[in-house]
Coordinates of C-alpha atoms and ligand atoms in Angstrom, one line a residue:
M1452 CA 3.4 -40.5 33.2
I1453 CA 2.0 -37.1 34.3
Y1454 CA -0.7 -37.0 36.9
I1455 CA -3.4 -34.5 37.5
N1456 CA -2.2 -33.7 41.1
K1457 CA 1.1 -32.6 39.6
L1458 CA -0.2 -30.3 36.9
S1459 CA 1.2 -27.2 38.6
D1460 CA 4.7 -28.4 37.6
H1461 CA 3.6 -28.3 33.9
V1462 CA 1.8 -25.0 33.4
D1463 CA 1.9 -24.0 29.7
A1464 CA 3.5 -27.3 28.7
K1465 CA 2.0 -30.0 26.6
V1466 CA 1.1 -33.1 28.5
T1467 CA -0.6 -36.5 28.0
L1468 CA -3.0 -37.6 30.7
K1469 CA -4.5 -41.1 31.0
G1470 CA -7.8 -41.6 32.8
W1471 CA -11.5 -41.8 32.6
V1472 CA -14.4 -39.5 31.8
Y1473 CA -15.9 -38.3 35.1
N1474 CA -18.4 -36.1 33.4
I1475 CA -18.9 -34.6 29.9
R1476 CA -20.8 -31.7 28.5
T1477 CA -20.9 -30.9 24.8
S1478 CA -22.2 -27.8 23.0
K1479 CA -22.0 -26.8 19.3
A1480 CA -18.4 -26.1 19.1
L1481 CA -16.9 -27.1 22.5
A1482 CA -16.7 -30.3 24.6
F1483 CA -15.9 -30.1 28.3
I1484 CA -14.5 -33.3 29.6
E1485 CA -14.0 -33.7 33.4
L1486 CA -11.1 -36.2 33.3
R1487 CA -10.2 -38.2 36.4
D1488 CA -6.9 -40.2 36.6
G1489 CA -7.0 -41.4 40.2
T1490 CA -5.0 -38.5 41.6
G1491 CA -7.7 -35.9 40.9
I1492 CA -10.0 -34.3 38.4
T1493 CA -9.3 -31.7 35.8
Q1494 CA -11.3 -30.0 33.1
C1495 CA -10.3 -30.6 29.5
I1496 CA -11.6 -28.4 26.8
V1497 CA -11.9 -29.6 23.2
A1498 CA -12.6 -26.8 20.7
Q1499 CA -13.9 -28.1 17.3
D1500 CA -12.0 -25.4 15.4
D1501 CA -8.7 -26.3 17.0
V1502 CA -8.6 -30.1 16.5
D1503 CA -8.8 -32.6 13.7
T1504 CA -12.3 -33.8 12.8
S1505 CA -11.4 -37.3 14.1
V1506 CA -10.5 -35.8 17.5
W1507 CA -13.8 -33.8 17.6
E1508 CA -15.8 -36.9 16.7
A1509 CA -14.0 -39.0 19.4
A1510 CA -14.8 -36.4 22.0
N1511 CA -18.5 -36.6 21.0
A1512 CA -18.5 -40.3 21.2
L1513 CA -17.4 -40.3 24.9
K1514 CA -19.7 -41.4 27.7
Q1515 CA -19.3 -41.3 31.4
E1516 CA -16.4 -43.6 32.6
S1517 CA -15.0 -44.2 29.1
S1518 CA -11.3 -44.6 29.3
L1519 CA -9.0 -42.3 27.3
E1520 CA -5.7 -40.5 26.8
I1521 CA -5.8 -36.8 26.4
T1522 CA -3.0 -34.6 25.1
G1523 CA -3.1 -30.9 25.5
T1524 CA -1.6 -27.7 27.0
V1525 CA -1.9 -27.0 30.7
K1526 CA -3.4 -23.6 31.5
A1527 CA -3.5 -22.2 35.0
D1528 CA -7.1 -21.2 35.7
E1529 CA -8.2 -20.3 39.3
R1530 CA -11.9 -20.9 38.6
S1531 CA -11.3 -24.5 37.4
V1532 CA -11.3 -27.6 39.7
G1533 CA -7.8 -28.1 40.8
G1534 CA -6.7 -24.7 39.4
H1535 CA -5.9 -25.9 35.9
E1536 CA -7.5 -26.6 32.6
I1537 CA -6.3 -28.6 29.6
H1538 CA -6.7 -27.2 26.1
V1539 CA -6.9 -30.4 24.1
S1540 CA -5.0 -31.1 20.9
D1541 CA -5.4 -34.8 20.7
L1542 CA -7.5 -37.5 22.3
K1543 CA -7.3 -41.3 22.1
I1544 CA -10.1 -43.5 23.2
V1545 CA -9.1 -46.6 25.1
Q1546 CA -12.6 -47.9 25.6
I1547 CA -16.1 -46.4 25.3
A1548 CA -17.9 -47.4 28.5
E1549 CA -21.3 -49.1 28.5
D1550 CA -24.1 -47.0 30.1
Y1551 CA -22.7 -46.3 33.5
P1552 CA -25.1 -47.3 36.3
I1553 CA -24.1 -44.5 38.7
T1554 CA -25.2 -41.2 37.3
P1555 CA -25.2 -37.7 38.9
K1556 CA -28.8 -38.3 40.0
E1557 CA -29.6 -39.5 43.5
H1558 CA -29.3 -43.3 44.1
G1559 CA -30.4 -45.3 47.2
V1560 CA -27.8 -46.6 49.6
E1561 CA -28.6 -50.3 48.8
F1562 CA -28.0 -49.7 45.1
L1563 CA -24.7 -47.9 45.7
M1564 CA -23.6 -50.6 48.1
N1565 CA -24.4 -53.3 45.5
N1566 CA -22.2 -51.3 43.1
R1567 CA -19.5 -50.6 45.6
H1568 CA -16.8 -51.7 43.1
L1569 CA -17.9 -48.8 40.9
W1570 CA -19.1 -46.4 43.6
L1571 CA -15.4 -46.2 44.7
R1572 CA -14.8 -44.0 41.7
S1573 CA -17.2 -41.3 42.9
Q1574 CA -15.6 -38.2 44.3
K1575 CA -16.6 -38.4 47.9
Q1576 CA -15.8 -42.1 48.1
W1577 CA -12.5 -41.4 46.5
A1578 CA -11.8 -38.6 49.0
A1579 CA -12.7 -40.8 52.0
M1580 CA -10.3 -43.6 50.9
R1581 CA -7.5 -41.1 50.6
V1582 CA -8.2 -39.8 54.1
R1583 CA -8.1 -43.4 55.3
N1584 CA -4.8 -43.9 53.6
E1585 CA -3.4 -40.7 55.3
I1586 CA -4.7 -41.9 58.7
I1587 CA -3.0 -45.3 58.2
F1588 CA 0.3 -43.6 57.3
A1589 CA 0.0 -41.2 60.2
I1590 CA -0.6 -44.0 62.7
H1591 CA 2.6 -45.8 61.5
S1592 CA 4.6 -42.6 61.6
F1593 CA 3.4 -41.8 65.1
F1594 CA 4.4 -45.1 66.6
Q1595 CA 7.5 -45.6 64.5
E1596 CA 8.8 -42.2 65.5
R1597 CA 8.3 -43.2 69.2
N1598 CA 10.3 -46.5 68.9
F1599 CA 7.3 -48.8 68.9
V1600 CA 7.7 -52.2 67.1
Q1601 CA 4.9 -53.1 64.8
M1602 CA 3.8 -56.7 65.3
D1603 CA 1.4 -59.0 63.4
S1604 CA -0.9 -60.9 65.7
P1605 CA -2.5 -64.2 64.5
I1606 CA -6.0 -64.2 62.9
F1607 CA -6.8 -67.8 63.8
T1608 CA -7.1 -67.9 67.5
S1609 CA -8.1 -70.4 70.1
N1610 CA -9.9 -68.2 72.6
A1611 CA -12.3 -65.3 73.0
A1612 CA -10.9 -62.1 74.6
E1613 CA -13.8 -59.6 74.1
G1614 CA -16.8 -61.6 75.0
S1615 CA -17.9 -64.9 73.6
T1616 CA -21.1 -63.7 71.9
T1617 CA -19.3 -62.1 68.9
L1618 CA -17.0 -64.9 67.8
F1619 CA -16.7 -66.2 64.3
E1620 CA -16.0 -69.9 64.5
T1621 CA -14.1 -71.8 61.9
D1622 CA -13.0 -75.4 61.5
Y1623 CA -9.2 -75.6 62.0
F1624 CA -8.3 -79.2 61.1
D1625 CA -11.1 -80.6 63.3
E1626 CA -10.4 -78.2 66.1
K1627 CA -12.4 -75.1 66.8
A1628 CA -10.7 -71.8 65.9
Y1629 CA -12.0 -68.3 66.1
L1630 CA -11.2 -65.3 63.9
A1631 CA -9.4 -62.8 66.1
Q1632 CA -11.5 -60.2 67.9
T1633 CA -8.4 -58.5 69.0
G1634 CA -4.6 -58.9 68.9
Q1635 CA -4.2 -57.6 72.4
L1636 CA -3.3 -60.8 74.3
Y1637 CA -0.6 -61.5 71.8
G1638 CA 0.5 -57.9 72.0
E1639 CA 1.0 -58.2 75.7
A1640 CA 3.4 -61.1 75.1
M1641 CA 5.3 -59.1 72.6
A1642 CA 5.4 -56.0 74.9
M1643 CA 7.2 -58.2 77.5
A1644 CA 9.8 -58.9 74.8
H1645 CA 10.1 -55.4 73.2
G1646 CA 8.6 -52.9 75.7
L1647 CA 6.6 -50.9 73.2
I1648 CA 4.6 -52.5 70.4
Y1649 CA 1.6 -52.0 68.3
T1650 CA -0.6 -54.2 66.1
F1651 CA -2.2 -53.1 62.9
G1652 CA -4.5 -55.7 61.6
P1653 CA -8.0 -56.9 60.7
T1654 CA -10.3 -58.0 63.6
F1655 CA -13.6 -59.8 63.4
R1656 CA -16.8 -59.6 65.4
A1657 CA -20.0 -61.4 64.7
E1658 CA -22.0 -58.3 65.5
K1659 CA -25.6 -58.9 65.0
S1660 CA -26.3 -55.2 65.3
K1661 CA -27.0 -53.2 62.2
T1662 CA -25.7 -49.8 63.3
R1663 CA -23.8 -47.0 61.7
R1664 CA -20.8 -48.0 64.0
H1665 CA -20.5 -51.7 63.5
L1666 CA -18.7 -53.8 60.9
T1667 CA -18.0 -57.6 61.2
E1668 CA -14.5 -57.1 59.8
F1669 CA -12.7 -54.0 60.9
W1670 CA -9.1 -52.8 61.3
M1671 CA -7.7 -52.1 64.7
I1672 CA -4.5 -50.6 66.0
E1673 CA -3.5 -51.8 69.4
P1674 CA -0.4 -50.4 71.1
E1675 CA 0.7 -52.2 74.2
M1676 CA 3.3 -50.7 76.6
A1677 CA 5.3 -52.3 79.4
Y1678 CA 5.5 -50.1 82.6
Y1679 CA 2.6 -47.8 81.5
D1680 CA -0.2 -47.1 83.9
L1681 CA -3.6 -45.8 83.0
D1682 CA -2.6 -42.1 83.0
M1683 CA 0.3 -42.8 80.7
N1684 CA -2.0 -44.8 78.5
M1685 CA -4.5 -41.9 78.2
D1686 CA -1.6 -39.5 77.5
L1687 CA -0.5 -41.7 74.6
A1688 CA -4.0 -42.1 73.2
E1689 CA -4.5 -38.3 73.3
D1690 CA -1.2 -37.6 71.6
M1691 CA -1.9 -40.2 68.9
I1692 CA -5.3 -38.8 68.1
R1693 CA -4.1 -35.2 67.9
F1694 CA -1.2 -36.3 65.8
I1695 CA -3.5 -38.1 63.3
V1696 CA -5.9 -35.2 63.1
Q1697 CA -3.2 -32.7 62.5
R1698 CA -1.7 -34.8 59.7
V1699 CA -5.0 -35.2 58.0
V1700 CA -5.7 -31.5 58.2
D1701 CA -2.3 -30.7 56.9
K1702 CA -2.2 -33.2 54.0
R1703 CA -5.8 -33.9 53.0
R1704 CA -7.4 -30.5 53.0
N1705 CA -8.5 -31.0 49.4
E1706 CA -10.2 -34.3 50.2
L1707 CA -11.8 -32.9 53.4
E1708 CA -13.2 -30.1 51.3
I1709 CA -14.7 -32.5 48.8
L1710 CA -16.3 -34.3 51.7
E1711 CA -17.6 -30.9 52.9
R1712 CA -16.0 -31.5 56.2
D1713 CA -15.9 -28.5 58.6
I1714 CA -12.1 -28.4 59.0
S1715 CA -12.2 -25.8 61.8
K1716 CA -13.7 -28.5 64.0
L1717 CA -10.8 -30.8 63.3
E1718 CA -8.3 -28.0 63.9
K1719 CA -9.8 -27.5 67.4
V1720 CA -9.2 -31.2 68.2
A1721 CA -5.6 -31.0 67.2
D1722 CA -5.0 -27.8 69.2
N1723 CA -6.7 -28.7 72.5
S1724 CA -6.3 -31.2 75.3
F1725 CA -9.1 -33.7 75.9
K1726 CA -11.5 -33.8 78.8
R1727 CA -11.0 -36.8 81.1
I1728 CA -14.0 -37.8 83.3
T1729 CA -14.9 -40.9 85.2
Y1730 CA -17.7 -43.3 84.1
S1731 CA -19.7 -42.1 87.2
E1732 CA -19.4 -38.5 86.1
A1733 CA -20.4 -39.4 82.6
V1734 CA -23.6 -41.1 84.0
E1735 CA -24.4 -37.9 85.9
I1736 CA -24.1 -35.8 82.8
L1737 CA -26.3 -38.2 80.8
K1738 CA -29.0 -38.1 83.4
S1739 CA -28.8 -34.3 84.0
D1740 CA -31.5 -31.7 83.3
A1741 CA -29.0 -29.9 81.1
T1742 CA -28.9 -33.0 78.8
A1743 CA -32.7 -33.2 78.7
E1744 CA -32.9 -29.5 77.8
M1745 CA -30.3 -29.9 75.1
L1746 CA -32.3 -32.6 73.4
D1747 CA -35.5 -30.6 73.7
K1748 CA -33.8 -27.7 72.1
M1749 CA -32.4 -30.0 69.3
M1750 CA -36.0 -31.1 68.6
A1751 CA -37.1 -27.5 68.4
D1752 CA -34.2 -26.6 66.1
R1753 CA -35.1 -29.4 63.7
K1754 CA -38.7 -28.2 63.5
E1755 CA -37.4 -24.7 62.5
E1756 CA -35.0 -26.2 60.0
E1757 CA -37.7 -28.4 58.5
K1758 CA -40.0 -25.4 58.0
A1759 CA -37.3 -23.4 56.3
L1760 CA -36.3 -26.3 54.0
K1761 CA -39.9 -27.0 52.9
Q1762 CA -40.4 -23.3 52.1
E1763 CA -37.2 -23.2 50.0
R1764 CA -38.3 -26.4 48.2
E1765 CA -41.6 -24.7 47.2
E1766 CA -39.8 -21.6 46.0
I1767 CA -37.3 -23.4 43.8
K1768 CA -39.9 -25.7 42.5
K1769 CA -41.8 -22.7 41.1
E1770 CA -38.6 -21.3 39.7
H1771 CA -37.7 -24.5 37.9
G1772 CA -40.2 -24.3 35.1
S1773 CA -38.9 -21.2 33.6
A1774 CA -35.2 -21.5 34.6
K1775 CA -32.3 -21.6 32.2
K1776 CA -30.6 -25.0 31.7
W1777 CA -27.7 -24.4 34.0
R1778 CA -30.0 -23.1 36.8
K1779 CA -32.3 -26.1 36.3
K1780 CA -29.4 -28.4 37.1
Q1781 CA -28.5 -26.3 40.1
I1782 CA -32.1 -26.5 41.4
E1783 CA -32.2 -30.2 40.9
A1784 CA -29.0 -30.7 42.8
R1785 CA -30.4 -28.6 45.7
Q1786 CA -33.6 -30.6 45.6
I1787 CA -31.6 -33.8 46.2
E1788 CA -29.8 -32.1 49.1
I1789 CA -33.0 -30.9 50.6
S1790 CA -34.8 -34.2 50.4
A1791 CA -31.7 -36.0 52.0
R1792 CA -31.7 -33.5 54.8
L1793 CA -35.5 -33.8 55.4
D1794 CA -35.0 -37.6 55.6
Q1795 CA -32.4 -37.1 58.2
I1796 CA -34.7 -34.8 60.2
E1797 CA -37.5 -37.4 60.0
E1798 CA -35.0 -39.9 61.5
D1799 CA -34.0 -37.4 64.2
Y1800 CA -37.7 -37.0 65.1
R1801 CA -37.9 -40.7 65.7
N1802 CA -34.6 -40.9 67.5
I1803 CA -34.4 -37.8 69.8
P1804 CA -37.3 -38.8 72.1
K1805 CA -35.8 -42.3 72.4
W1806 CA -32.3 -40.9 73.2
K1807 CA -33.8 -38.7 75.9
E1808 CA -35.6 -41.6 77.5
S1809 CA -32.6 -43.8 77.5
A1810 CA -30.4 -41.0 78.9
Q1811 CA -32.9 -40.1 81.7
N1812 CA -33.4 -43.7 82.8
F1813 CA -29.8 -44.7 82.6
E1814 CA -28.7 -46.7 85.6
W1815 CA -25.2 -46.8 87.1
G1816 CA -23.5 -50.1 86.2
N1817 CA -24.9 -50.4 82.7
D1818 CA -22.8 -50.0 79.6
F1819 CA -23.5 -47.0 77.4
G1820 CA -25.4 -47.8 74.3
G1821 CA -24.6 -46.1 70.9
S1822 CA -27.3 -43.5 71.5
D1823 CA -26.0 -42.6 75.0
E1824 CA -22.6 -42.0 73.5
T1825 CA -24.1 -39.9 70.8
V1826 CA -25.9 -37.8 73.4
L1827 CA -22.8 -37.4 75.6
M1828 CA -20.8 -36.3 72.6
M1829 CA -23.3 -34.2 70.7
Q1830 CA -22.1 -30.9 72.0
Q1831 CA -18.5 -31.7 72.7
E1832 CA -15.9 -30.2 70.5
V1833 CA -13.0 -32.4 71.3
P1834 CA -12.8 -36.1 72.3
M1835 CA -13.6 -37.1 75.8
M1836 CA -11.9 -39.9 77.8
V1837 CA -14.2 -41.8 80.1
H1838 CA -12.2 -43.8 82.6
R1839 CA -12.8 -46.2 85.6
W1840 CA -15.7 -48.4 84.5
P1841 CA -17.8 -50.9 86.5
A1842 CA -15.9 -54.2 86.3
E1843 CA -19.0 -56.1 85.4
I1844 CA -19.3 -54.7 82.0
K1845 CA -15.7 -54.8 81.0
A1846 CA -13.3 -57.5 79.8
F1847 CA -11.6 -59.9 82.1
Y1848 CA -8.1 -58.6 81.6
M1849 CA -8.7 -55.1 83.0
K1850 CA -6.9 -54.2 86.3
R1851 CA -9.0 -53.5 89.3
D1852 CA -9.0 -49.9 90.6
P1853 CA -7.1 -50.1 93.9
E1854 CA -9.3 -47.3 95.2
D1855 CA -12.7 -48.8 94.4
E1856 CA -13.0 -52.5 93.8
R1857 CA -16.2 -52.1 91.9
L1858 CA -14.2 -50.5 89.1
V1859 CA -11.6 -51.3 86.6
L1860 CA -8.8 -49.1 85.2
G1861 CA -10.4 -49.0 81.7
V1862 CA -10.8 -46.0 79.4
D1863 CA -13.0 -45.4 76.4
V1864 CA -12.2 -42.4 74.1
L1865 CA -15.4 -40.9 72.7
A1866 CA -15.2 -38.8 69.5
P1867 CA -17.0 -35.4 69.4
E1868 CA -20.0 -34.4 67.1
G1869 CA -21.9 -37.4 68.3
Y1870 CA -19.4 -40.0 66.9
G1871 CA -18.9 -41.8 70.2
E1872 CA -16.4 -44.6 71.0
I1873 CA -13.3 -44.9 68.9
I1874 CA -10.9 -46.3 71.4
G1875 CA -11.2 -48.9 74.2
G1876 CA -8.3 -49.6 76.5
S1877 CA -7.1 -50.2 80.0
Q1878 CA -4.3 -50.9 82.4
R1879 CA -4.0 -54.7 82.5
E1880 CA -4.4 -57.0 85.5
D1881 CA -0.8 -58.0 86.3
D1882 CA -1.5 -60.2 89.4
L1883 CA -1.6 -64.0 88.6
E1884 CA -4.1 -65.0 91.1
F1885 CA -6.5 -62.2 90.5
L1886 CA -6.4 -62.9 86.8
Q1887 CA -7.1 -66.6 87.2
N1888 CA -10.2 -65.6 89.3
H1889 CA -11.3 -63.3 86.6
I1890 CA -11.0 -65.9 83.9
E1891 CA -13.1 -68.3 85.9
K1892 CA -15.7 -65.6 86.7
H1893 CA -16.0 -64.7 83.0
D1894 CA -16.6 -68.4 82.2
L1895 CA -13.6 -68.6 79.9
P1896 CA -11.7 -71.9 79.4
M1897 CA -8.5 -71.8 81.6
D1898 CA -6.5 -74.2 79.4
V1899 CA -6.2 -71.9 76.4
F1900 CA -5.1 -69.1 78.6
G1901 CA -2.1 -71.0 80.0
W1902 CA 0.4 -69.0 77.9
Y1903 CA -1.2 -65.7 78.8
L1904 CA -1.0 -66.5 82.5
D1905 CA 2.7 -67.3 82.0
L1906 CA 3.2 -63.5 81.3
R1907 CA 2.2 -63.0 85.0
K1908 CA 4.6 -65.6 86.2
Y1909 CA 7.8 -64.5 84.5
G1910 CA 8.5 -60.9 85.3
S1911 CA 5.0 -59.5 85.5
V1912 CA 5.0 -55.7 85.3
P1913 CA 2.3 -53.0 85.2
H1914 CA 1.3 -52.5 81.6
S1915 CA -1.4 -50.9 79.5
G1916 CA -2.7 -50.5 76.0
F1917 CA -5.6 -49.6 73.9
G1918 CA -7.4 -50.4 70.6
L1919 CA -8.3 -47.7 68.0
G1920 CA -11.0 -48.6 65.5
L1921 CA -9.8 -47.4 62.1
E1922 CA -13.1 -47.2 60.4
R1923 CA -14.8 -45.3 63.2
T1924 CA -11.8 -42.9 63.1
V1925 CA -12.2 -42.5 59.3
A1926 CA -15.9 -41.9 59.7
W1927 CA -15.4 -39.1 62.3
L1928 CA -12.6 -37.3 60.4
C1929 CA -14.4 -37.5 57.1
G1930 CA -17.7 -36.5 58.7
L1931 CA -19.4 -39.6 57.3
S1932 CA -22.6 -40.8 59.0
H1933 CA -21.9 -44.6 58.6
V1934 CA -18.8 -46.8 58.7
R1935 CA -19.9 -48.5 55.5
E1936 CA -18.2 -45.7 53.5
T1937 CA -14.9 -45.9 55.4
I1938 CA -13.4 -49.2 54.0
P1939 CA -13.3 -50.2 50.3
F1940 CA -15.4 -53.3 50.7
P1941 CA -17.3 -53.3 54.0
R1942 CA -18.4 -56.5 55.7
M1943 CA -21.5 -56.1 57.8
M1944 CA -24.4 -58.2 58.8
G1945 CA -26.2 -58.9 55.6
R1946 CA -23.4 -57.6 53.4
L1947 CA -20.8 -60.0 51.9
R1948 CA -20.8 -58.8 48.3
P1949 CA -19.2 -57.3 46.3
Ligands
4AD3121 O1 -13.3 -51.6 72.9 P1 -12.8 -52.8 72.1 O2 -13.7 -54.0 72.0 O3 -11.4 -53.1 72.7 C1 -10.6 -54.1 72.4 O4 -10.8 -54.9 71.5 C2 -9.3 -54.2 73.2 N1 -8.7 -55.5 73.1 C3 -8.4 -53.1 72.8 C4 -7.1 -53.0 73.6 O5 -7.1 -52.6 74.7 N2 -6.0 -53.4 73.0 O6 -12.5 -52.3 70.6 C5 -11.6 -51.3 70.4 C6 -12.1 -50.4 69.3 C7 -13.5 -49.7 69.6 O7 -13.3 -48.6 70.4 C8 -14.0 -49.4 68.2 O8 -13.4 -48.2 67.7 C9 -13.5 -50.5 67.4 O9 -12.4 -51.1 68.1 N3 -14.6 -51.5 67.2 C10 -15.3 -51.6 66.1 N4 -15.3 -50.9 64.9 C11 -16.1 -51.3 64.0 N5 -17.0 -52.3 64.1 C12 -17.1 -53.1 65.2 N6 -17.9 -54.1 65.3 C13 -16.2 -52.7 66.3 N7 -15.9 -53.2 67.5 C14 -15.0 -52.5 68.1
MG3122 MG1 -15.1 -51.0 73.7

């Protein structure tokens, strides 16, 4: 088989491609078929004069998403998508598709989510899944090249690790079991056997929040390292992120372009070291006058932008009536863009004052909400590491800061451009007695943690690790505003199908 992404090896040769109609335009003597085959899209031109009548008729019978085989000559053409065009000599229909529900016009998100099984074929969705695949591969490469052992942690578990409010409970032969919120505790056991390990698996949280950052089923990568302290942990997290970003920029440029991602922003991330600040410093930034002014300015910028967009909308509306067919299409596409952006601006009008209030009134000791993270990261160009958090708001296993006992040696990595938390991690408490006290304080059942406490009895060592959320990483690198488009079939509150 020959695939579209390898057409450059076959210029001027005759090839057969197998795929689906992404789009089709016909005129009196020509049919332009945008063919997709999973690896890409290429334009195929059928000229009535050059083909048998049956081929011409077949081309005219095609509808969006019909499946077919096309034979033709590959021509290099810089103006075409992908840089090639196929001059068709033969065409075989596999199936004429029924009327396809997803058309180039604008659809609502609910409709698209209900048709997720088909939406996956659309170009941006296609591109996002390929970026996801590249990220997965990059993560494995990063850890494997550094002698980490990949481990699979159990999904049925007997205990909570990240707070008992987000547990999915199941019946395990008359015993309660919970879907894993994290593989970390098991990872710690494996790290004591192998030194350097990482998990790569699905994790589950019964998140009752419908936000752009939350899924109920998401994939997490959790490295765990014996003899690593917090600083080494942060160094590793930074190296990993820069490695992933560089890989995606190198290998998925085409997909990033389809997603209209500003690649220069990702290049900056790969090329620069990350800022590291304490939680207390982050609180000061959040409450500062500079932050309030930044939000006021943002509000003013939105007003300007709204004015300009509305004016443009008026102008192209007038032009539409007398425009040529191709220009009409262009105008309609722009109208969709404008209305989407205006909706976004409306939402910003509602949000920005709330963000400002939340930031100004933030009190030391509280956890950052999604909006606080957004505000902190709105004007950052590279990720920021926030370390040394109040113990009260972090998990039981985090090690106390020897220099300030109100704090734990935890770190969150926040992604720039307003994306917020993508990594949570820490140095782990390695003292048996201290850990027992924490477990009691967190109201966790001691009996199910017996095995975990054993790790602090038999050769306890300083150790650290972190968890990277895959979907949040994909959203950030792709520039997507919601995690629902970062996994083939997202699971969220209120969404179990398809
Ligand atoms: O900060 P979290 O809860 O940390 C842990 O689970 C630790 N056990 C990790 C470790 O130290 N080994 O989650 C880690 C990351 C978050 O930063 C976020 O990227 C992602 O997992 N995450 C979610 N992603 C999507 N939907 C959710 N509901 C998520 N909850 C956490
Ligand atoms: Mg966290």
